[in-house]
Coordinates of C-alpha atoms in Angstrom, one line a residue:
Chain A
M123 CA -12.9 31.3 -3.0
P124 CA -13.7 27.7 -3.9
R125 CA -13.0 25.0 -1.4
V126 CA -11.8 21.2 -1.6
L127 CA -12.4 18.9 1.1
I128 CA -10.1 16.2 1.2
V129 CA -11.1 13.4 3.8
G130 CA -8.4 11.0 4.8
A131 CA -4.9 12.5 5.7
S132 CA -2.7 9.6 4.9
L133 CA -0.4 9.3 1.6
G134 CA -3.2 9.6 -1.0
G135 CA -4.9 12.6 0.9
L136 CA -1.5 14.3 1.2
R137 CA -0.5 13.7 -2.5
A138 CA -3.9 15.0 -3.6
A139 CA -3.3 18.1 -1.6
E140 CA -0.1 18.5 -3.5
A141 CA -1.4 17.6 -6.9
L142 CA -4.1 20.1 -6.5
R143 CA -1.5 22.9 -5.8
D144 CA 0.7 21.7 -8.7
A145 CA -2.4 21.8 -11.0
G146 CA -2.9 25.5 -10.1
F147 CA -5.7 25.5 -7.7
H148 CA -5.3 28.4 -5.3
G149 CA -8.5 28.1 -3.5
A150 CA -8.9 26.9 0.3
I151 CA -8.2 23.2 0.7
S152 CA -9.5 21.4 4.0
S153 CA -7.8 18.1 5.1
V154 CA -9.7 15.7 7.6
G155 CA -8.1 12.7 8.8
A156 CA -8.9 10.1 11.4
E157 CA -5.6 9.6 12.8
A158 CA -4.0 12.1 15.1
H159 CA -0.6 11.8 13.4
P160 CA 0.4 14.0 10.2
P161 CA 0.6 11.7 7.0
Y162 CA 3.5 9.1 7.5
N163 CA 4.6 6.3 5.4
R164 CA 2.8 2.7 6.4
P165 CA 5.1 -0.1 4.7
P166 CA 8.0 0.1 7.4
L167 CA 5.4 -0.5 10.2
S168 CA 5.4 -4.3 9.7
K169 CA 9.1 -4.6 8.9
D170 CA 11.6 -2.0 10.7
V171 CA 8.9 -0.6 13.3
L172 CA 8.2 -4.2 14.6
L173 CA 12.1 -4.7 14.5
G174 CA 13.4 -1.6 16.2
N175 CA 12.5 0.0 19.5
A176 CA 11.9 3.7 18.5
T177 CA 9.1 5.5 20.3
S178 CA 6.2 6.8 18.8
D179 CA 7.8 10.2 18.3
G180 CA 11.0 8.5 17.1
V181 CA 9.1 6.5 14.4
L182 CA 7.2 9.7 13.2
A183 CA 10.2 11.5 12.9
E184 CA 11.4 8.9 10.7
L185 CA 8.3 8.1 8.5
A186 CA 6.4 11.4 8.5
F187 CA 6.3 12.7 5.0
P188 CA 7.9 16.1 4.2
R189 CA 5.8 19.0 4.3
K190 CA 6.3 20.7 1.0
A191 CA 6.5 24.4 0.7
R192 CA 4.2 24.7 -2.2
L193 CA 1.6 23.1 -0.4
G194 CA 0.8 26.7 1.1
E195 CA -1.8 27.0 3.6
I196 CA -4.0 23.8 4.3
D197 CA -7.0 23.7 7.0
W198 CA -5.7 20.5 8.6
R199 CA -8.3 18.6 11.0
L200 CA -6.3 15.7 12.3
G201 CA -7.7 13.4 14.7
M202 CA -11.2 14.0 13.4
S203 CA -13.2 11.9 11.3
V204 CA -16.3 13.0 9.1
A205 CA -19.6 11.3 10.2
A206 CA -21.8 12.2 7.0
V207 CA -21.6 14.4 3.9
D208 CA -24.4 16.0 2.1
L209 CA -23.6 16.4 -1.6
A210 CA -26.9 18.5 -2.2
Q211 CA -25.8 20.8 0.2
G212 CA -22.3 20.7 0.0
E213 CA -21.5 20.3 3.4
A214 CA -19.7 17.8 5.7
R215 CA -20.5 16.9 9.2
L216 CA -17.5 16.2 11.6
A217 CA -17.5 13.6 14.3
D218 CA -17.3 16.7 16.7
G219 CA -20.6 18.2 15.1
S220 CA -18.9 20.9 13.4
R221 CA -19.4 21.5 9.8
I222 CA -17.2 22.3 6.5
H223 CA -18.6 23.5 3.4
F224 CA -17.1 22.6 0.1
D225 CA -17.1 23.0 -3.6
A226 CA -15.7 19.7 -4.3
L227 CA -14.4 16.4 -2.6
I228 CA -11.7 14.1 -2.9
V229 CA -12.3 10.7 -1.0
A230 CA -9.0 9.3 0.5
T231 CA -10.4 7.5 3.4
G232 CA -8.4 4.3 2.8
L233 CA -9.1 0.9 4.3
R234 CA -9.5 -0.5 7.8
P235 CA -8.2 -4.1 8.8
R236 CA -11.3 -6.7 8.1
R237 CA -11.7 -8.5 11.5
L238 CA -12.9 -12.1 12.3
Q239 CA -16.5 -12.2 13.5
L240 CA -15.4 -14.3 16.5
T241 CA -15.8 -13.6 20.1
G242 CA -13.2 -13.6 23.1
A243 CA -9.5 -12.8 23.5
T244 CA -10.2 -9.2 23.0
A245 CA -6.9 -8.0 24.7
D246 CA -4.6 -10.6 22.7
R247 CA -5.9 -9.9 19.2
F248 CA -4.1 -7.5 17.1
V249 CA -4.4 -6.0 13.6
L250 CA -1.8 -3.8 11.7
R251 CA -2.7 -0.9 9.9
T252 CA -1.5 2.2 11.7
L253 CA 1.5 3.4 14.1
P254 CA -0.3 2.6 17.3
D255 CA -1.3 -0.8 16.0
A256 CA 2.3 -1.4 15.2
L257 CA 3.6 -0.4 18.6
A258 CA 0.9 -2.2 20.6
L259 CA 1.7 -5.4 18.5
R260 CA 5.5 -4.9 19.0
A261 CA 5.1 -4.9 22.7
R262 CA 4.2 -8.5 23.0
L263 CA 6.9 -9.6 20.5
V264 CA 9.2 -10.9 23.2
P265 CA 11.1 -13.8 23.0
G266 CA 9.3 -17.1 23.5
A267 CA 6.0 -15.4 22.8
R268 CA 3.7 -17.8 20.9
I269 CA 1.9 -15.8 18.1
A270 CA -0.6 -17.0 15.7
I271 CA -0.8 -14.9 12.5
I272 CA -4.1 -15.5 10.9
G273 CA -3.8 -14.8 7.2
G274 CA -0.7 -15.6 5.0
G275 CA -0.7 -12.5 2.6
F276 CA 1.8 -10.0 2.4
I277 CA 1.0 -8.6 5.8
G278 CA 0.9 -11.7 7.8
C279 CA 4.1 -13.0 6.1
E280 CA 5.8 -9.8 7.1
V281 CA 4.7 -10.0 10.2
A282 CA 5.6 -13.4 10.7
A283 CA 9.2 -13.0 9.5
S284 CA 9.5 -10.0 12.1
A285 CA 8.1 -11.9 15.0
R286 CA 10.3 -14.7 14.3
R287 CA 13.4 -12.4 14.3
R288 CA 12.3 -11.2 17.7
G289 CA 12.4 -14.9 18.8
C290 CA 8.7 -15.6 18.9
A291 CA 7.3 -19.1 18.3
T292 CA 5.3 -18.1 15.1
T293 CA 2.7 -19.8 13.1
V294 CA 0.8 -18.8 10.2
I295 CA -2.7 -19.8 9.1
E296 CA -3.8 -19.6 5.9
P297 CA -7.2 -20.8 4.1
L298 CA -5.4 -21.3 0.6
I299 CA -3.0 -23.7 -0.4
V300 CA 0.1 -21.6 0.2
P301 CA 0.9 -18.2 1.6
M302 CA 0.5 -15.1 -0.8
Q303 CA -1.1 -17.3 -3.3
R304 CA -3.7 -14.5 -4.6
A305 CA -1.1 -12.2 -5.3
L306 CA 1.9 -14.4 -6.7
G307 CA 0.3 -17.6 -7.6
Q308 CA 0.8 -21.2 -6.1
E309 CA 4.4 -21.6 -7.5
F310 CA 5.8 -18.6 -5.7
G311 CA 3.9 -18.8 -2.7
A312 CA 5.2 -22.5 -2.3
A313 CA 8.7 -21.1 -2.6
M314 CA 8.2 -18.4 -0.2
Q315 CA 6.7 -20.8 2.3
A316 CA 9.9 -23.0 2.1
L317 CA 12.0 -20.0 2.9
H318 CA 9.7 -19.1 5.9
E319 CA 9.8 -22.8 7.1
A320 CA 13.6 -23.0 6.7
A321 CA 13.4 -19.7 9.2
G322 CA 11.6 -21.8 11.6
I323 CA 8.1 -20.3 10.8
R324 CA 5.4 -22.8 11.0
F325 CA 2.4 -23.1 8.6
R326 CA -1.1 -24.5 8.9
T327 CA -2.4 -23.9 5.0
G328 CA -5.8 -24.9 4.1
R329 CA -7.4 -24.2 7.4
Q330 CA -9.6 -21.5 8.8
V331 CA -9.9 -20.4 12.3
T332 CA -13.1 -21.1 13.9
G333 CA -12.7 -19.9 17.5
F334 CA -10.2 -18.3 20.1
E335 CA -9.9 -20.5 23.1
V336 CA -9.4 -18.5 26.4
D337 CA -9.1 -18.8 30.1
V338 CA -11.3 -17.5 32.7
S339 CA -9.6 -14.0 32.4
D340 CA -10.6 -14.0 28.8
R341 CA -6.8 -14.4 27.9
L342 CA -5.8 -16.3 24.8
H343 CA -4.3 -19.7 25.0
A344 CA -5.0 -21.3 21.7
V345 CA -6.7 -20.7 18.3
R346 CA -9.0 -23.4 17.3
L347 CA -9.0 -24.3 13.5
D348 CA -11.8 -25.9 11.2
D349 CA -10.3 -29.5 11.8
D350 CA -10.8 -28.9 15.4
S351 CA -7.1 -28.9 16.1
L352 CA -5.4 -26.3 18.4
V353 CA -2.6 -23.9 17.6
E354 CA -1.2 -22.5 21.0
A355 CA -0.9 -19.0 21.1
D356 CA -0.4 -16.1 23.6
L357 CA -1.4 -13.6 21.1
A358 CA -2.9 -13.5 17.4
V359 CA -2.5 -11.2 14.5
E360 CA -5.6 -10.8 12.2
A361 CA -4.2 -10.4 8.7
V362 CA -7.2 -11.4 6.7
G363 CA -7.8 -8.4 4.4
S364 CA -9.2 -4.8 4.5
Q365 CA -12.5 -2.9 4.0
P366 CA -12.9 0.4 2.6
N367 CA -13.8 3.3 4.8
T368 CA -16.9 4.4 2.9
E369 CA -19.7 4.4 5.5
W370 CA -19.7 8.0 5.7
L371 CA -20.5 8.6 1.9
A372 CA -23.9 6.7 2.4
G373 CA -27.1 8.4 1.4
N374 CA -25.5 10.5 -1.7
G375 CA -26.1 7.6 -4.4
F376 CA -22.7 6.5 -4.7
D377 CA -21.9 2.9 -5.7
L378 CA -20.1 1.8 -2.5
D379 CA -20.2 -1.9 -3.2
D380 CA -16.5 -2.3 -2.8
G381 CA -14.9 1.1 -2.3
I382 CA -16.4 4.0 -4.2
L383 CA -16.8 3.4 -8.0
C384 CA -14.8 5.7 -10.4
D385 CA -14.6 6.1 -13.9
H386 CA -11.0 6.4 -15.7
R387 CA -10.7 10.3 -14.7
M388 CA -11.1 9.0 -11.0
A389 CA -14.2 11.0 -10.7
A390 CA -17.2 9.0 -8.8
I391 CA -19.9 8.0 -11.0
G392 CA -22.7 10.3 -10.9
H393 CA -20.9 13.0 -9.1
D394 CA -18.6 15.2 -11.2
R395 CA -17.4 17.2 -8.4
V396 CA -16.6 14.1 -6.5
A397 CA -12.9 12.3 -6.9
A398 CA -11.2 9.3 -5.0
V399 CA -7.5 8.3 -4.6
G400 CA -5.8 5.4 -3.4
D401 CA -7.1 1.8 -2.2
V402 CA -10.7 3.3 -1.4
A403 CA -11.1 3.8 -5.1
R404 CA -12.5 1.1 -7.5
F405 CA -11.3 2.4 -10.9
P406 CA -10.7 0.9 -14.3
C407 CA -7.0 0.3 -15.0
L408 CA -6.9 0.6 -18.6
L409 CA -3.9 -1.2 -19.3
F410 CA -5.3 -4.2 -18.2
D411 CA -9.2 -4.1 -19.2
D412 CA -12.3 -1.8 -18.4
V413 CA -13.3 -3.7 -15.4
P414 CA -12.9 -1.3 -12.1
R415 CA -10.9 -2.7 -9.3
R416 CA -9.7 -1.5 -6.1
V417 CA -5.7 -1.8 -6.1
E418 CA -4.0 -2.1 -2.5
H419 CA -0.5 -1.1 -3.4
W420 CA 1.7 1.8 -2.3
S421 CA 2.3 3.2 -5.7
I422 CA -1.8 3.7 -6.4
P423 CA -2.3 7.0 -4.0
G424 CA 0.4 9.0 -5.6
L425 CA -0.7 7.8 -9.1
T426 CA -4.5 8.1 -8.8
A427 CA -3.9 11.6 -6.7
R428 CA -2.5 13.3 -9.7
R429 CA -5.4 12.0 -11.9
A430 CA -8.4 12.9 -9.3
A431 CA -6.6 16.4 -8.4
G432 CA -6.5 17.3 -12.2
H433 CA -10.3 16.4 -12.7
V434 CA -11.3 18.5 -9.5
A435 CA -9.4 21.4 -10.4
R436 CA -10.7 21.2 -14.1
Q437 CA -14.3 21.0 -12.5
L438 CA -13.6 24.2 -10.4
G439 CA -12.5 26.4 -13.5
V440 CA -8.7 25.6 -13.8
A441 CA -7.5 24.9 -17.0
V442 CA -5.2 21.8 -16.5
P443 CA -3.9 19.9 -19.7
D444 CA -5.2 16.2 -20.0
A445 CA -2.1 14.1 -19.2
P446 CA -2.3 10.4 -20.0
F447 CA -3.4 8.0 -17.4
A448 CA -2.3 4.3 -17.5
P449 CA -1.1 3.7 -14.0
L450 CA 0.9 0.4 -13.5
P451 CA 0.5 -1.3 -10.1
T452 CA 3.7 -2.0 -8.6
F453 CA 4.5 -3.5 -5.1
W454 CA 7.4 -4.8 -2.9
S455 CA 7.6 -6.9 0.0
D456 CA 10.6 -7.6 2.3
Q457 CA 10.6 -11.0 4.0
L458 CA 13.8 -12.8 5.6
G459 CA 16.2 -10.6 4.0
L460 CA 14.9 -11.2 0.5
R461 CA 12.9 -8.3 -1.6
I462 CA 10.2 -9.5 -3.6
Q463 CA 9.3 -7.0 -6.4
C464 CA 6.0 -7.0 -8.3
A465 CA 4.4 -5.2 -11.3
G466 CA 1.1 -5.5 -13.0
L467 CA -1.5 -7.8 -11.9
P468 CA -0.6 -11.3 -11.4
G469 CA -3.9 -12.1 -9.8
L470 CA -5.5 -11.8 -13.4
A471 CA -3.6 -14.6 -14.5
D472 CA -4.7 -17.8 -16.1
R473 CA -0.9 -19.0 -16.8
V474 CA 2.3 -18.7 -14.6
G475 CA 5.7 -19.4 -15.9
L476 CA 9.4 -19.0 -14.8
L477 CA 11.2 -16.2 -16.8
S478 CA 14.6 -16.6 -14.8
G479 CA 16.1 -18.6 -12.3
S480 CA 14.6 -21.3 -10.4
L481 CA 12.4 -21.8 -7.4
G482 CA 14.6 -23.7 -4.8
P483 CA 15.4 -21.8 -1.6
D484 CA 19.2 -22.0 -1.9
S485 CA 19.2 -20.8 -5.9
M486 CA 16.6 -18.2 -5.2
R487 CA 18.9 -16.6 -2.3
R488 CA 21.9 -17.1 -4.8
D489 CA 20.5 -15.9 -8.2
G490 CA 16.9 -14.8 -7.6
A491 CA 13.9 -15.8 -9.5
V492 CA 11.5 -14.2 -12.0
M493 CA 8.0 -15.5 -12.7
G494 CA 5.6 -14.1 -15.6
Y495 CA 1.7 -14.1 -15.4
W496 CA -0.5 -14.4 -18.5
R497 CA -4.1 -14.0 -19.0
K498 CA -4.8 -15.6 -22.3
D499 CA -1.8 -15.1 -24.1
R500 CA -1.1 -11.5 -22.8
Q501 CA 1.1 -10.8 -19.9
V502 CA -0.4 -9.2 -17.2
G503 CA 2.3 -9.2 -14.6
V504 CA 5.9 -9.9 -13.4
A505 CA 7.2 -10.9 -9.9
A506 CA 10.8 -11.3 -8.6
I507 CA 12.2 -12.7 -5.7
G508 CA 16.0 -11.7 -4.7
V509 CA 16.6 -9.7 -8.1
A510 CA 18.8 -6.7 -8.4
P511 CA 16.8 -3.4 -9.1
Q512 CA 18.0 -2.8 -12.4
R513 CA 17.3 -6.4 -13.7
F514 CA 13.7 -6.0 -12.3
I515 CA 13.4 -2.6 -14.0
N516 CA 14.1 -4.1 -17.4
F517 CA 11.5 -7.0 -17.0
Q518 CA 9.0 -4.4 -15.8
A519 CA 9.5 -2.5 -19.0
D520 CA 9.0 -5.6 -21.0
L521 CA 5.7 -5.9 -19.1
V522 CA 4.7 -2.5 -20.1
R523 CA 5.8 -2.9 -23.8
A524 CA 3.6 -6.1 -23.9
L525 CA 0.5 -4.3 -22.2
Q526 CA 0.6 -1.2 -24.6
N527 CA 1.1 -3.4 -27.6
C528 CA -2.1 -5.5 -26.9
S529 CA -5.5 -4.1 -27.6
L530 CA -8.3 -4.4 -24.8
Chain B
M70 CA 18.2 22.4 -8.0
K71 CA 19.9 19.7 -5.9
I72 CA 18.9 16.2 -5.5
C73 CA 20.0 14.5 -2.1
V74 CA 19.7 10.8 -1.6
D75 CA 20.1 9.4 2.1
L76 CA 22.0 6.2 1.1
E77 CA 21.2 5.1 4.9
K78 CA 17.8 5.0 3.9
C79 CA 17.9 3.9 0.4
Q80 CA 16.9 0.2 -0.1
S81 CA 17.5 -0.1 -3.9
H82 CA 14.0 -0.4 -4.7
G83 CA 14.5 1.3 -8.2
Q84 CA 11.2 3.2 -8.2
C85 CA 13.2 6.6 -8.8
A86 CA 14.9 4.9 -11.8
I87 CA 11.7 3.9 -13.3
A88 CA 10.0 7.4 -12.4
A89 CA 13.0 9.7 -13.8
P90 CA 15.3 7.5 -15.8
E91 CA 17.0 10.5 -16.9
L92 CA 18.0 11.3 -13.5
F93 CA 18.5 7.9 -11.7
S94 CA 20.0 4.6 -12.6
F95 CA 21.9 1.8 -11.2
D96 CA 25.5 0.8 -12.3
A97 CA 26.7 -2.4 -13.2
E98 CA 27.5 -3.0 -9.4
G99 CA 24.0 -2.2 -8.6
K100 CA 25.0 1.1 -6.9
L101 CA 22.3 4.0 -7.2
R102 CA 23.7 6.9 -9.6
W103 CA 21.9 10.1 -9.9
V104 CA 22.5 13.7 -11.2
K105 CA 23.3 15.7 -8.4
E106 CA 22.4 19.2 -9.9
P107 CA 20.1 19.0 -12.8
P108 CA 18.6 22.0 -14.5
V109 CA 15.3 23.5 -12.9
E110 CA 13.4 22.3 -15.9
Q111 CA 13.6 19.0 -14.6
Q112 CA 12.3 19.7 -11.1
A113 CA 8.8 18.1 -11.7
T114 CA 10.6 14.6 -12.8
A115 CA 12.7 15.0 -9.7
E116 CA 10.0 15.5 -7.4
A117 CA 7.9 12.5 -9.2
A118 CA 11.1 10.2 -8.4
A119 CA 11.2 11.6 -4.6
D120 CA 7.5 10.9 -4.3
A121 CA 8.0 7.5 -5.6
C122 CA 10.7 6.3 -3.3
P123 CA 9.1 3.9 -0.8
E124 CA 11.7 4.8 1.8
Q125 CA 11.5 8.7 1.1
A126 CA 15.1 8.6 0.8
I127 CA 15.1 11.3 -1.9
T128 CA 15.1 15.1 -1.1
I129 CA 15.1 17.9 -3.5
G130 CA 16.7 21.2 -2.3
T131 CA 17.7 24.4 -4.1

């Protein structure tokens, strides 16, 4: 009986296992995941979990993905990482030294937070990716605590909003001109910064962190910036992006430059019996162009899992009908009681313009605002703040039509 | 087949209405409407909507 090994047991790995069964694969599935918990939903970690008081078990009861009956038997190996794979032998070596033989491999190991290459303040520096990360950070979000959030992307801004609501003195440090600039552009980022500032969150933009100032016990008292100024802080959150977990794939001839390079079938280049899903995969989104990119949005694991599983099942002799594959990246963020919704790849744009509303804080809260993003004369994205779902669905449908009507 | 939506969990992201517009939509007041007992042929569509829900508020039962 053929065996598919899925490495990574979060959303992407789980959806890949489900999709293998849906595709008609009845062979063995082994699922190896470094985290001790069964697959759970991560987006609430920076919001509901930081704002709540549930225990680890309580959070998991809320956030664990339901186990679907049609998954059938799966050989789960949780709390275990893969040390290395040997594709020529079709064998994976696990961290405990045991081995799993496989006929096909699905890579779903995702990302880990990038860390600043600075020393000191070990006990006061936090990241946010996993449930234990969130619970450790939450324990320090007490009223009056001074928190420096390094990185003003979505995670950084969501953590800032949560920390402020818990009564922390909150400062966001961001090297670009405004927060969320890379994802939403300067106009929208500036509007969001104004909202955060109105809630009492301070910003130091255009600044990098150069050091952690500590006392004799290595406890943090300030973060040093590149203009030599200090931001007083009892704790720091490093929200400076992520890096793909691909080290275990080394030595097999993969292109691991930034995630694992895949083709339009989600098959790893050079290895037809290896596919990848989620944010560890660098693949072409043909709605936009043929440039392979990693996409770090929640919607991507589900969409790519179906594609990858279909390809793998076909390689193992299952007749799987070919389905169209044109995944549209979508994402959302909840900050300060406002919903940000986004579709497409606004980061590709060379021109930005308002489609509806205006960007003043009061008018955004009252009527919402919608921004369009264009590359050359072709729309590549849409983002909205404070807009009702049906209205955003209509803007998203317009975007899909615009993308489909343009040839590459 | 039955579709249940936990409206305590639902945060009106609208991903279900994008994944399965024939089963989920919003009314004029922005409230979620859905087909409570669709025919079994729409099982896969309903599952896709449940999977796409960021809050995992949708469950499919028999």
